[in-house]
Each structure stands twice: as structure tokens, then as C-alpha cells.
Amino acid sequence: MTITANLQFIQQQLPKTVKLVAVSKTKSAEQLIEAYQAGQRLFGENKVQELLSKWQTLPKDIEWHFIGHLQSNKIKPIIPFITLIQGVDSFRLLAAINKEAEKIGRVVSVLLEFHIAEEDSKFGLSLPEAEEMLGSSEWKSFNHITVCGVMGMATFTSDEVIIKSEFERLSSIFVQLKEKFFRDSDHFCERSMGMSDDYLIAISAGSTLVRIGSKIFGNR
Ligand SMILES: *Cc1c(COP(=O)(O)O)cnc(C)c1O
């Protein structure tokens, strides 16, 4: 299967409410261009250096999402162009993004990453941690950030019951935060969940953004 055929196959499975992030980490510019020529404009990367070099060389109408774990000291160069930083999981990182965005007069969109998997190796906030952060007065002073929703990764397992219940938990976290903190924000609408092996389950649990890599570009 070609990249074009893979994209077409996936696109026709997605409801209109779900956007596809083509996760292009480790893949070459040529491979991204094939996806671009097939109409894909939204790509996800998880390393700052790799993202920067792709952003510099590839067409400027590509929207880039940062999908990995981001260190506060590495954010500066991506702030001018990044469309969405998925996976903000600490107050410190949020503060650093706000500060860099303020310097250049930009408002940067982010998702809050939640720990929903059984594995403890995965990054992410708990619901009480997020509530504490969003209730704080410092948070209210962050004028250069828009929180657009939540993101999470399910346990790496073939047990679909576990995966589904974890995605449903993320959806429920979304609803609780929406009611408590974002009732008046139209921006807070995204649930980023679902990868190559579990995106159909994620969609059935309310995903609005799927992040798919290997099913488009082949194994890494
Ligand atoms: C790599 C990655 C993906 C895509 O994984 P695939 O299994 O290749 O679809 C999605 N989300 C995050 C955060 C990733 O790091």
C-alpha cells in the first residue's frame, strides 16, 4: 500500500468531526511530500530538531502539531509557528509556553495531557492535578495560551475493553473540565486520542483528533 492509498483508506473511515494528524516522526521529507500531495496538511512530530528542519524545508501551508514530551528549555524555536502543542503535562511547561508566546505576541494553542494508561511510564496529569492548576490564580494570568482540550494515550495492549475504558475516561475528564473551567470557551473542544492500532476505538469513545503514523507511513 502506498502512503496515498493508506491516507485515503483512513480518511474514509473518519467521521466529519474527526481530524487526522499524520504522525511523520522519523519519516523523510519525500514521504511527507507524498502525503502532502495526497491532500494531507496536518502533521505531528515529537522532536524539536526534527520538526524545525521539516518546517524549514516543507511547504508553508502545513500545520504542525507537537505531539511528544516537550521540555521547557526547548520550546522557544517552535513557538512562532506551531499550530497546537499536544501533551502539556505540567504547570512549569504551561508557564514557559505562555512566556515565550508573550514575547512574540502570539497566543499558542495547547492540549492538556492526561495519564489514562495503566503503565506508569507514560506522561500526563491526573484530574486533581489539572483541577488544581486550572483553579490557580497564576493560571488565570496566562493570556498567551488557549487550552483547546485534552490528549491521552491508552495502555499498549490488545485488550480492547481496557483501551475503550481508558479512552472513555479521557472523554469523561474532558466533560468535567469543560463544565468546571471552560463552559464559556468554544476553543475547549478537542479530545486527541487514537493511534494506528486503536483509532477506531478512540473514535467510538468520542475522539476529535486521531494521531496516526505507522498506518500511513509504514513501521518505524
Ligand atoms: C508516535 C506517536 C503516535 C503515532 O503512533 P502510530 O502507532 O505509529 O500511529 C501518536 N501519538 C504519539 C504521542 C506518538 O508519539
GROMACS .gro file of C-alpha atoms and ligand atoms in nm:
model
  235
    1MET     CA    1   0.000   0.000   0.000
    2THR     CA    2   0.123   0.348  -0.084
    3ILE     CA    3   0.107   0.645   0.152
    4THR     CA    4  -0.166   0.793  -0.068
    5ALA     CA    5  -0.375   0.475  -0.053
    6ASN     CA    6  -0.327   0.448   0.323
    7LEU     CA    7  -0.443   0.806   0.372
    8GLN     CA    8  -0.749   0.752   0.155
    9PHE     CA    9  -0.836   0.434   0.341
   10ILE     CA   10  -0.813   0.605   0.680
   11GLN     CA   11  -0.989   0.925   0.570
   12GLN     CA   12  -1.296   0.737   0.454
   13GLN     CA   13  -1.326   0.574   0.798
   14LEU     CA   14  -1.322   0.906   0.982
   15PRO     CA   15  -1.644   1.085   1.072
   16LYS     CA   16  -1.651   1.453   0.968
   17THR     CA   17  -1.597   1.556   1.330
   18VAL     CA   18  -1.259   1.383   1.349
   19LYS     CA   19  -0.936   1.536   1.216
   20LEU     CA   20  -0.635   1.331   1.115
   21VAL     CA   21  -0.288   1.419   1.238
   22ALA     CA   22  -0.038   1.237   1.016
   23VAL     CA   23   0.242   1.144   1.256
   24SER     CA   24   0.554   1.182   1.046
   25LYS     CA   25   0.829   1.141   1.308
   26THR     CA   26   1.139   0.964   1.170
   27LYS     CA   27   0.995   0.980   0.817
   28SER     CA   28   1.171   1.156   0.529
   29ALA     CA   29   1.073   1.477   0.355
   30GLU     CA   30   0.990   1.272   0.044
   31GLN     CA   31   0.741   1.065   0.240
   32LEU     CA   32   0.580   1.376   0.385
   33ILE     CA   33   0.556   1.526   0.040
   34GLU     CA   34   0.371   1.221  -0.085
   35ALA     CA   35   0.118   1.267   0.194
   36TYR     CA   36   0.103   1.640   0.119
   37GLN     CA   37   0.033   1.572  -0.246
   38ALA     CA   38  -0.247   1.341  -0.140
   39GLY     CA   39  -0.403   1.641   0.036
   40GLN     CA   40  -0.276   1.598   0.391
   41ARG     CA   41  -0.196   1.932   0.559
   42LEU     CA   42  -0.177   1.840   0.926
   43PHE     CA   43   0.135   1.665   1.055
   44GLY     CA   44   0.260   1.564   1.400
   45GLU     CA   45   0.620   1.549   1.519
   46ASN     CA   46   0.768   1.467   1.858
   47LYS     CA   47   1.125   1.602   1.841
   48VAL     CA   48   1.202   1.973   1.827
   49GLN     CA   49   1.507   1.949   1.598
   50GLU     CA   50   1.334   1.721   1.350
   51LEU     CA   51   1.024   1.939   1.349
   52LEU     CA   52   1.232   2.252   1.286
   53SER     CA   53   1.416   2.109   0.990
   54LYS     CA   54   1.094   1.977   0.834
   55TRP     CA   55   0.915   2.307   0.894
   56GLN     CA   56   1.201   2.494   0.726
   57THR     CA   57   1.208   2.280   0.413
   58LEU     CA   58   0.849   2.174   0.354
   59PRO     CA   59   0.553   2.377   0.219
   60LYS     CA   60   0.441   2.661   0.442
   61ASP     CA   61   0.073   2.573   0.442
   62ILE     CA   62   0.141   2.262   0.651
   63GLU     CA   63   0.006   2.281   1.004
   64TRP     CA   64   0.233   2.126   1.264
   65HIS     CA   65   0.131   1.971   1.593
   66PHE     CA   66   0.389   1.890   1.855
   67ILE     CA   67   0.277   1.554   1.994
   68GLY     CA   68   0.558   1.437   2.221
   69HIS     CA   69   0.700   1.519   2.556
   70LEU     CA   70   0.829   1.875   2.543
   71GLN     CA   71   1.096   2.017   2.772
   72SER     CA   72   1.052   2.376   2.887
   73ASN     CA   73   1.401   2.473   2.770
   74LYS     CA   74   1.337   2.354   2.415
   75ILE     CA   75   1.012   2.528   2.329
   76LYS     CA   76   1.136   2.866   2.208
   77PRO     CA   77   1.206   2.789   1.839
   78ILE     CA   78   0.867   2.625   1.775
   79ILE     CA   79   0.654   2.896   1.937
   80PRO     CA   80   0.641   3.120   1.627
   81PHE     CA   81   0.476   2.860   1.403
   82ILE     CA   82   0.334   2.566   1.597
   83THR     CA   83  -0.042   2.515   1.546
   84LEU     CA   84  -0.103   2.301   1.853
   85ILE     CA   85   0.115   2.172   2.134
   86GLN     CA   86  -0.042   1.843   2.235
   87GLY     CA   87   0.069   1.699   2.560
   88VAL     CA   88   0.123   1.978   2.810
   89ASP     CA   89   0.151   1.797   3.140
   90SER     CA   90   0.294   2.045   3.387
   91PHE     CA   91   0.237   2.391   3.518
   92ARG     CA   92   0.601   2.469   3.451
   93LEU     CA   93   0.570   2.387   3.082
   94LEU     CA   94   0.249   2.585   3.051
   95ALA     CA   95   0.418   2.885   3.214
   96ALA     CA   96   0.718   2.855   2.981
   97ILE     CA   97   0.497   2.839   2.671
   98ASN     CA   98   0.300   3.141   2.790
   99LYS     CA   99   0.620   3.337   2.849
  100GLU     CA  100   0.771   3.265   2.507
  101ALA     CA  101   0.439   3.329   2.332
  102GLU     CA  102   0.403   3.661   2.512
  103LYS     CA  103   0.749   3.769   2.391
  104ILE     CA  104   0.641   3.742   2.029
  105GLY     CA  105   0.280   3.847   2.080
  106ARG     CA  106   0.127   3.512   1.987
  107VAL     CA  107  -0.143   3.306   2.152
  108VAL     CA  108  -0.047   2.939   2.138
  109SER     CA  109  -0.299   2.655   2.144
  110VAL     CA  110  -0.231   2.360   2.370
  111LEU     CA  111  -0.392   2.038   2.490
  112LEU     CA  112  -0.357   1.907   2.843
  113GLU     CA  113  -0.217   1.556   2.852
  114PHE     CA  114  -0.373   1.309   3.092
  115HIS     CA  115  -0.237   0.988   3.229
  116ILE     CA  116  -0.503   0.733   3.141
  117ALA     CA  117  -0.295   0.419   3.083
  118GLU     CA  118  -0.206   0.150   3.333
  119GLU     CA  119   0.166   0.186   3.264
  120ASP     CA  120   0.336   0.435   3.492
  121SER     CA  121   0.594   0.522   3.227
  122LYS     CA  122   0.351   0.741   3.038
  123PHE     CA  123   0.343   1.115   3.095
  124GLY     CA  124   0.036   1.307   3.190
  125LEU     CA  125  -0.166   1.486   3.453
  126SER     CA  126  -0.426   1.339   3.684
  127LEU     CA  127  -0.766   1.505   3.706
  128PRO     CA  128  -0.697   1.652   4.055
  129GLU     CA  129  -0.364   1.794   3.932
  130ALA     CA  130  -0.533   1.960   3.636
  131GLU     CA  131  -0.810   2.099   3.855
  132GLU     CA  132  -0.556   2.246   4.093
  133MET     CA  133  -0.367   2.404   3.803
  134LEU     CA  134  -0.674   2.546   3.634
  135GLY     CA  135  -0.809   2.681   3.962
  136SER     CA  136  -0.490   2.870   4.048
  137SER     CA  137  -0.452   3.244   4.014
  138GLU     CA  138  -0.126   3.211   3.814
  139TRP     CA  139  -0.316   3.015   3.555
  140LYS     CA  140  -0.563   3.296   3.512
  141SER     CA  141  -0.277   3.531   3.426
  142PHE     CA  142  -0.169   3.320   3.127
  143ASN     CA  143  -0.302   3.533   2.845
  144HIS     CA  144  -0.093   3.380   2.569
  145ILE     CA  145  -0.228   3.027   2.585
  146THR     CA  146  -0.552   2.878   2.464
  147VAL     CA  147  -0.639   2.538   2.608
  148CYS     CA  148  -0.818   2.353   2.329
  149GLY     CA  149  -0.887   2.026   2.505
  150VAL     CA  150  -0.728   1.705   2.627
  151MET     CA  151  -0.494   1.436   2.498
  152GLY     CA  152  -0.406   1.088   2.615
  153MET     CA  153  -0.259   0.752   2.524
  154ALA     CA  154  -0.411   0.417   2.611
  155THR     CA  155  -0.222   0.122   2.755
  156PHE     CA  156  -0.023  -0.077   2.499
  157THR     CA  157  -0.240  -0.389   2.500
  158SER     CA  158  -0.454  -0.593   2.264
  159ASP     CA  159  -0.736  -0.590   2.519
  160GLU     CA  160  -0.992  -0.362   2.357
  161VAL     CA  161  -1.202  -0.345   2.673
  162ILE     CA  162  -0.914  -0.182   2.860
  163ILE     CA  163  -0.839   0.057   2.572
  164LYS     CA  164  -1.201   0.158   2.540
  165SER     CA  165  -1.244   0.223   2.911
  166GLU     CA  166  -0.930   0.439   2.915
  167PHE     CA  167  -1.049   0.649   2.622
  168GLU     CA  168  -1.389   0.683   2.787
  169ARG     CA  169  -1.215   0.806   3.097
  170LEU     CA  170  -1.039   1.074   2.895
  171SER     CA  171  -1.373   1.178   2.747
  172SER     CA  172  -1.519   1.200   3.094
  173ILE     CA  173  -1.224   1.413   3.210
  174PHE     CA  174  -1.292   1.640   2.913
  175VAL     CA  175  -1.657   1.679   3.012
  176GLN     CA  176  -1.572   1.751   3.375
  177LEU     CA  177  -1.314   2.016   3.286
  178LYS     CA  178  -1.547   2.170   3.031
  179GLU     CA  179  -1.819   2.211   3.294
  180LYS     CA  180  -1.592   2.336   3.565
  181PHE     CA  181  -1.345   2.561   3.381
  182PHE     CA  182  -1.428   2.601   3.012
  183ARG     CA  183  -1.804   2.639   2.996
  184ASP     CA  184  -1.769   2.965   2.807
  185SER     CA  185  -1.478   2.861   2.584
  186ASP     CA  186  -1.564   2.741   2.235
  187HIS     CA  187  -1.195   2.658   2.192
  188PHE     CA  188  -1.205   2.383   2.451
  189CYS     CA  189  -1.344   2.115   2.221
  190GLU     CA  190  -1.071   1.864   2.131
  191ARG     CA  191  -1.017   1.510   2.255
  192SER     CA  192  -0.694   1.387   2.100
  193MET     CA  193  -0.690   1.011   2.127
  194GLY     CA  194  -0.631   0.717   1.898
  195MET     CA  195  -0.321   0.592   1.716
  196SER     CA  196  -0.267   0.337   1.436
  197ASP     CA  197  -0.386   0.037   1.638
  198ASP     CA  198  -0.668   0.190   1.836
  199TYR     CA  199  -0.813   0.487   1.647
  200LEU     CA  200  -1.147   0.322   1.572
  201ILE     CA  201  -1.197   0.251   1.943
  202ALA     CA  202  -1.096   0.610   2.020
  203ILE     CA  203  -1.350   0.744   1.772
  204SER     CA  204  -1.625   0.537   1.930
  205ALA     CA  205  -1.524   0.692   2.264
  206GLY     CA  206  -1.552   1.048   2.131
  207SER     CA  207  -1.214   1.133   1.976
  208THR     CA  208  -1.194   1.451   1.766
  209LEU     CA  209  -0.825   1.421   1.670
  210VAL     CA  210  -0.654   1.095   1.581
  211ARG     CA  211  -0.274   1.077   1.564
  212ILE     CA  212  -0.176   0.813   1.311
  213GLY     CA  213   0.178   0.730   1.200
  214SER     CA  214   0.267   0.375   1.104
  215LYS     CA  215  -0.065   0.301   0.938
  216ILE     CA  216   0.008   0.584   0.694
  217PHE     CA  217   0.386   0.575   0.652
  218GLY     CA  218   0.470   0.215   0.745
  219ASN     CA  219   0.653   0.086   1.051
  220ARG     CA  220   0.926   0.295   1.205
  221LIG     C1  221   0.429   0.806   1.752
  221LIG     C2  222   0.306   0.862   1.813
  221LIG     C3  223   0.180   0.840   1.755
  221LIG     C4  224   0.157   0.756   1.631
  221LIG     O1  225   0.180   0.622   1.657
  221LIG     P1  226   0.143   0.509   1.548
  221LIG     O2  227   0.123   0.387   1.630
  221LIG     O3  228   0.259   0.499   1.456
  221LIG     O4  229   0.020   0.552   1.479
  221LIG     C5  230   0.071   0.900   1.814
  221LIG     N1  231   0.083   0.977   1.924
  221LIG     C6  232   0.202   0.999   1.983
  221LIG     C7  233   0.208   1.084   2.104
  221LIG     C8  234   0.317   0.942   1.929
  221LIG     O5  235   0.435   0.964   1.990
   0.00000   0.00000   0.00000
